[in-house]
Amino acid sequence: MVANTLHACAILLKKYQDWDWFINLSASDYPLVTQDDLLYTFSDLKREFNFIEYSSRLGWKEGQRAMPLIIDPGLYKTTKSDIFWVSPKRALPTAFKLFAGSAWMILSRAFVEYCIWGWDNLPRTLLMYYTNFVSSPEGYFQTVACNAAEFATTVINHDLHFISWDHPPKQHPHNLNINDTSRMIASGAAFARKFRRDDPVLDKIDKELLRRKNGSFTPGGCVPAD
């Protein structure tokens, strides 16, 4: 997942110049605001801001994710396989501090360039470390940003996503439905996840939040209302 995200970032840097932020989304995400509203909101923000949910309090993740060594066959095989653990466990790193958080984020162009080009080698070092880390997308970018002096002060501790977890939390978040609509709206988030394909709540979002009609595009600066 981290490798795929970095690959997408590299392609974006190579092919396009006129952009300020990289937003990673999945097929289970859905917008809660129109593109025009999002552009308007971001137009007044400093371009160096990064929206990354993070915490240095790893809790149970310290013993179950940071210390175990794992082998991920997905790095060298074309078919999906389960990861497997090897021994002994490793000690926590001393050269950098570990952070964890959401796998969904909005990254500034400057930070993306740093992750791809890594002029002080920190991104590459952490990429090798997180190769043997369970759920690396929930730690790699947080750890890079918070350990790099020039980016640590640019991180906004929010991923701009509405995500509803079961209690106690399971491996994946709760699938959102009609009953979650009011909480999604009240959250002020730009995106929400996870949704089942063609769930009725998506039509409700289209109608009430995005003002889409009959499956058409959302009206905006590039798409007229009529």
Short mmCIF file of C-alpha atoms in Angstrom, two decimals:
data_model
loop_
_atom_site.label_atom_id
_atom_site.label_comp_id
_atom_site.label_asym_id
_atom_site.label_seq_id
_atom_site.Cartn_x
_atom_site.Cartn_y
_atom_site.Cartn_z
CA MET A 1 0.00 0.00 0.00
CA VAL A 2 2.78 2.45 0.90
CA ALA A 3 4.73 1.50 -2.23
CA ASN A 4 1.62 1.99 -4.38
CA THR A 5 0.95 5.39 -2.82
CA LEU A 6 4.53 6.52 -3.37
CA HIS A 7 4.38 5.26 -6.96
CA ALA A 8 1.24 7.31 -7.56
CA CYS A 9 2.95 10.35 -6.02
CA ALA A 10 5.96 9.91 -8.30
CA ILE A 11 3.74 9.71 -11.38
CA LEU A 12 1.89 12.85 -10.32
CA LEU A 13 5.15 14.74 -9.84
CA LYS A 14 6.48 13.59 -13.21
CA LYS A 15 3.40 14.26 -15.32
CA TYR A 16 1.78 17.32 -13.74
CA GLN A 17 3.09 20.59 -12.32
CA ASP A 18 -0.05 22.53 -11.38
CA TRP A 19 -1.18 20.93 -8.12
CA ASP A 20 -0.77 21.65 -4.41
CA TRP A 21 -2.01 18.57 -2.50
CA PHE A 22 -2.13 14.82 -2.95
CA ILE A 23 -5.30 13.17 -1.60
CA ASN A 24 -5.33 9.40 -1.22
CA LEU A 25 -8.76 7.80 -1.47
CA SER A 26 -10.10 4.29 -1.99
CA ALA A 27 -13.13 2.91 -3.80
CA SER A 28 -14.85 2.76 -0.39
CA ASP A 29 -14.56 6.54 0.14
CA TYR A 30 -17.16 9.13 -0.85
CA PRO A 31 -17.09 12.95 -0.79
CA LEU A 32 -19.25 14.90 1.62
CA VAL A 33 -18.53 18.26 -0.04
CA THR A 34 -18.47 19.38 -3.66
CA GLN A 35 -15.20 19.91 -5.50
CA ASP A 36 -15.91 23.65 -5.64
CA ASP A 37 -16.41 23.80 -1.86
CA LEU A 38 -13.21 21.86 -1.26
CA LEU A 39 -11.23 24.07 -3.65
CA TYR A 40 -12.67 27.20 -2.04
CA THR A 41 -11.72 26.03 1.44
CA PHE A 42 -8.20 25.03 0.47
CA SER A 43 -7.58 28.18 -1.57
CA ASP A 44 -6.94 30.21 1.62
CA LEU A 45 -4.75 27.61 3.32
CA LYS A 46 -0.98 27.62 3.43
CA ARG A 47 0.26 25.25 0.76
CA GLU A 48 2.65 23.53 3.16
CA PHE A 49 -0.10 22.13 5.41
CA ASN A 50 -0.39 18.33 5.66
CA PHE A 51 -3.55 16.72 7.01
CA ILE A 52 -2.32 13.58 8.75
CA GLU A 53 -3.90 12.00 11.82
CA TYR A 54 -1.08 10.94 14.14
CA SER A 55 -0.16 9.97 17.68
CA SER A 56 3.08 8.98 19.37
CA ARG A 57 1.17 6.81 21.84
CA LEU A 58 1.31 3.46 20.08
CA GLY A 59 -0.22 1.43 22.92
CA TRP A 60 -0.78 -2.18 21.87
CA LYS A 61 0.64 -1.43 18.41
CA GLU A 62 4.10 -1.19 19.94
CA GLY A 63 4.20 -4.87 20.85
CA GLN A 64 2.02 -6.25 18.05
CA ARG A 65 3.16 -4.16 15.08
CA ALA A 66 6.41 -2.33 15.74
CA MET A 67 8.42 -5.10 17.38
CA PRO A 68 7.43 -8.25 15.41
CA LEU A 69 9.28 -8.92 12.16
CA ILE A 70 7.05 -9.89 9.25
CA ILE A 71 7.53 -11.01 5.66
CA ASP A 72 4.98 -9.73 3.16
CA PRO A 73 4.85 -11.98 0.06
CA GLY A 74 2.92 -9.23 -1.69
CA LEU A 75 6.23 -7.41 -2.19
CA TYR A 76 7.59 -10.10 -4.50
CA LYS A 77 4.59 -12.19 -5.66
CA THR A 78 1.85 -11.38 -8.16
CA THR A 79 -0.82 -13.22 -6.18
CA LYS A 80 -2.25 -12.33 -2.78
CA SER A 81 -0.79 -14.19 0.20
CA ASP A 82 -0.96 -13.78 3.96
CA ILE A 83 2.00 -12.25 5.75
CA PHE A 84 4.01 -14.44 8.08
CA TRP A 85 6.00 -13.70 11.22
CA VAL A 86 9.67 -14.47 11.84
CA SER A 87 11.68 -14.42 15.06
CA PRO A 88 13.23 -12.95 17.09
CA LYS A 89 11.36 -9.69 17.63
CA ARG A 90 13.24 -6.44 17.08
CA ALA A 91 13.79 -3.61 19.53
CA LEU A 92 12.10 -0.26 19.06
CA PRO A 93 14.18 2.14 16.96
CA THR A 94 16.32 4.81 18.63
CA ALA A 95 17.26 6.83 15.53
CA PHE A 96 13.67 8.02 15.05
CA LYS A 97 10.39 8.12 16.96
CA LEU A 98 7.44 6.04 15.78
CA PHE A 99 4.04 7.58 15.11
CA ALA A 100 0.77 5.97 14.04
CA GLY A 101 -2.63 7.09 12.80
CA SER A 102 -5.00 6.98 9.85
CA ALA A 103 -3.99 5.55 6.46
CA TRP A 104 -5.99 8.33 4.76
CA MET A 105 -4.46 11.78 4.42
CA ILE A 106 -3.94 14.92 2.38
CA LEU A 107 -0.27 15.65 1.65
CA SER A 108 1.33 18.88 0.46
CA ARG A 109 3.33 18.91 -2.74
CA ALA A 110 6.47 19.85 -0.79
CA PHE A 111 6.07 16.85 1.52
CA VAL A 112 5.36 14.53 -1.41
CA GLU A 113 8.56 15.72 -3.09
CA TYR A 114 10.46 15.04 0.13
CA CYS A 115 9.05 11.50 0.38
CA ILE A 116 9.98 10.72 -3.23
CA TRP A 117 13.39 12.40 -3.45
CA GLY A 118 14.34 12.08 0.24
CA TRP A 119 17.27 14.48 0.18
CA ASP A 120 18.32 13.59 3.76
CA ASN A 121 17.60 9.83 3.36
CA LEU A 122 14.98 9.69 6.15
CA PRO A 123 12.10 8.64 3.84
CA ARG A 124 14.18 5.77 2.39
CA THR A 125 15.32 4.63 5.83
CA LEU A 126 11.74 4.55 7.09
CA LEU A 127 10.52 2.83 3.93
CA MET A 128 12.93 -0.03 4.62
CA TYR A 129 11.86 -0.13 8.27
CA TYR A 130 8.15 -0.23 7.43
CA THR A 131 8.68 -3.02 4.90
CA ASN A 132 8.58 -5.34 7.93
CA PHE A 133 5.71 -3.58 9.70
CA VAL A 134 2.08 -4.73 9.87
CA SER A 135 -0.32 -2.06 8.51
CA SER A 136 2.53 0.18 7.36
CA PRO A 137 0.16 2.76 5.76
CA GLU A 138 -0.95 3.66 9.29
CA GLY A 139 2.55 4.69 10.32
CA TYR A 140 4.92 5.48 7.46
CA PHE A 141 3.81 8.99 6.50
CA GLN A 142 3.15 9.95 10.12
CA THR A 143 6.66 8.91 11.13
CA VAL A 144 8.31 10.66 8.18
CA ALA A 145 6.46 13.93 8.74
CA CYS A 146 6.88 14.07 12.51
CA ASN A 147 10.60 13.20 12.42
CA ALA A 148 11.51 15.66 9.66
CA ALA A 149 12.17 19.06 11.27
CA GLU A 150 11.03 21.04 8.25
CA PHE A 151 7.65 19.26 8.11
CA ALA A 152 6.83 18.49 11.75
CA THR A 153 5.23 21.92 12.22
CA THR A 154 3.15 21.63 9.04
CA VAL A 155 1.06 18.65 10.18
CA ILE A 156 -2.61 19.19 11.04
CA ASN A 157 -3.70 16.29 13.24
CA HIS A 158 -6.80 15.35 11.22
CA ASP A 159 -7.34 13.27 8.08
CA LEU A 160 -10.52 15.15 7.00
CA HIS A 161 -12.36 11.81 6.92
CA PHE A 162 -15.42 10.66 8.82
CA ILE A 163 -14.82 7.05 9.86
CA SER A 164 -17.02 5.12 12.26
CA TRP A 165 -15.38 2.33 14.25
CA ASP A 166 -17.10 -0.43 16.14
CA HIS A 167 -16.57 -0.69 19.90
CA PRO A 168 -14.24 -2.30 20.58
CA PRO A 169 -12.55 -1.50 17.23
CA LYS A 170 -12.28 -4.29 14.68
CA GLN A 171 -9.77 -4.60 11.84
CA HIS A 172 -12.00 -2.59 9.51
CA PRO A 173 -14.37 0.31 10.27
CA HIS A 174 -18.14 0.10 10.40
CA ASN A 175 -19.89 0.27 7.00
CA LEU A 176 -21.79 3.56 6.89
CA ASN A 177 -25.51 3.69 6.13
CA ILE A 178 -28.56 5.98 6.30
CA ASN A 179 -28.46 5.99 10.10
CA ASP A 180 -25.02 7.64 10.02
CA THR A 181 -26.07 10.60 7.84
CA SER A 182 -26.49 13.20 10.59
CA ARG A 183 -23.15 12.30 12.17
CA MET A 184 -21.39 12.53 8.81
CA ILE A 185 -22.82 16.00 8.19
CA ALA A 186 -22.03 17.21 11.72
CA SER A 187 -18.43 16.01 11.43
CA GLY A 188 -17.50 18.69 8.91
CA ALA A 189 -15.28 16.15 7.15
CA ALA A 190 -14.59 16.35 3.43
CA PHE A 191 -14.82 12.58 2.91
CA ALA A 192 -16.35 9.54 4.60
CA ARG A 193 -15.70 5.81 4.55
CA LYS A 194 -16.46 2.90 4.32
CA PHE A 195 -19.52 2.44 2.14
CA ARG A 196 -20.98 -0.65 0.57
CA ARG A 197 -21.41 -0.43 -3.17
CA ASP A 198 -24.73 1.22 -4.16
CA ASP A 199 -25.81 1.72 -0.54
CA PRO A 200 -28.91 4.01 -0.37
CA VAL A 201 -26.99 6.50 1.77
CA LEU A 202 -24.89 7.39 -1.30
CA ASP A 203 -28.02 8.60 -3.10
CA LYS A 204 -28.91 10.66 -0.04
CA ILE A 205 -25.47 12.27 -0.04
CA ASP A 206 -25.75 12.97 -3.77
CA LYS A 207 -29.11 14.68 -3.34
CA GLU A 208 -28.69 16.58 -0.08
CA LEU A 209 -24.96 17.39 0.05
CA LEU A 210 -23.59 17.24 -3.48
CA ARG A 211 -26.76 18.39 -5.28
CA ARG A 212 -26.37 15.78 -8.01
CA LYS A 213 -29.44 15.05 -10.12
CA ASN A 214 -30.22 11.71 -11.78
CA GLY A 215 -26.66 10.46 -11.63
CA SER A 216 -25.23 13.54 -13.34
CA PHE A 217 -22.10 15.41 -12.32
CA THR A 218 -22.16 17.79 -9.36
CA PRO A 219 -22.80 21.39 -10.53
CA GLY A 220 -19.80 23.66 -10.13
CA GLY A 221 -17.30 25.90 -11.84
CA CYS A 222 -16.73 23.37 -14.62
CA VAL A 223 -20.22 21.87 -14.72
CA PRO A 224 -23.28 24.15 -15.11
CA ALA A 225 -26.33 23.52 -12.94
CA ASP A 226 -28.67 23.13 -15.94
#
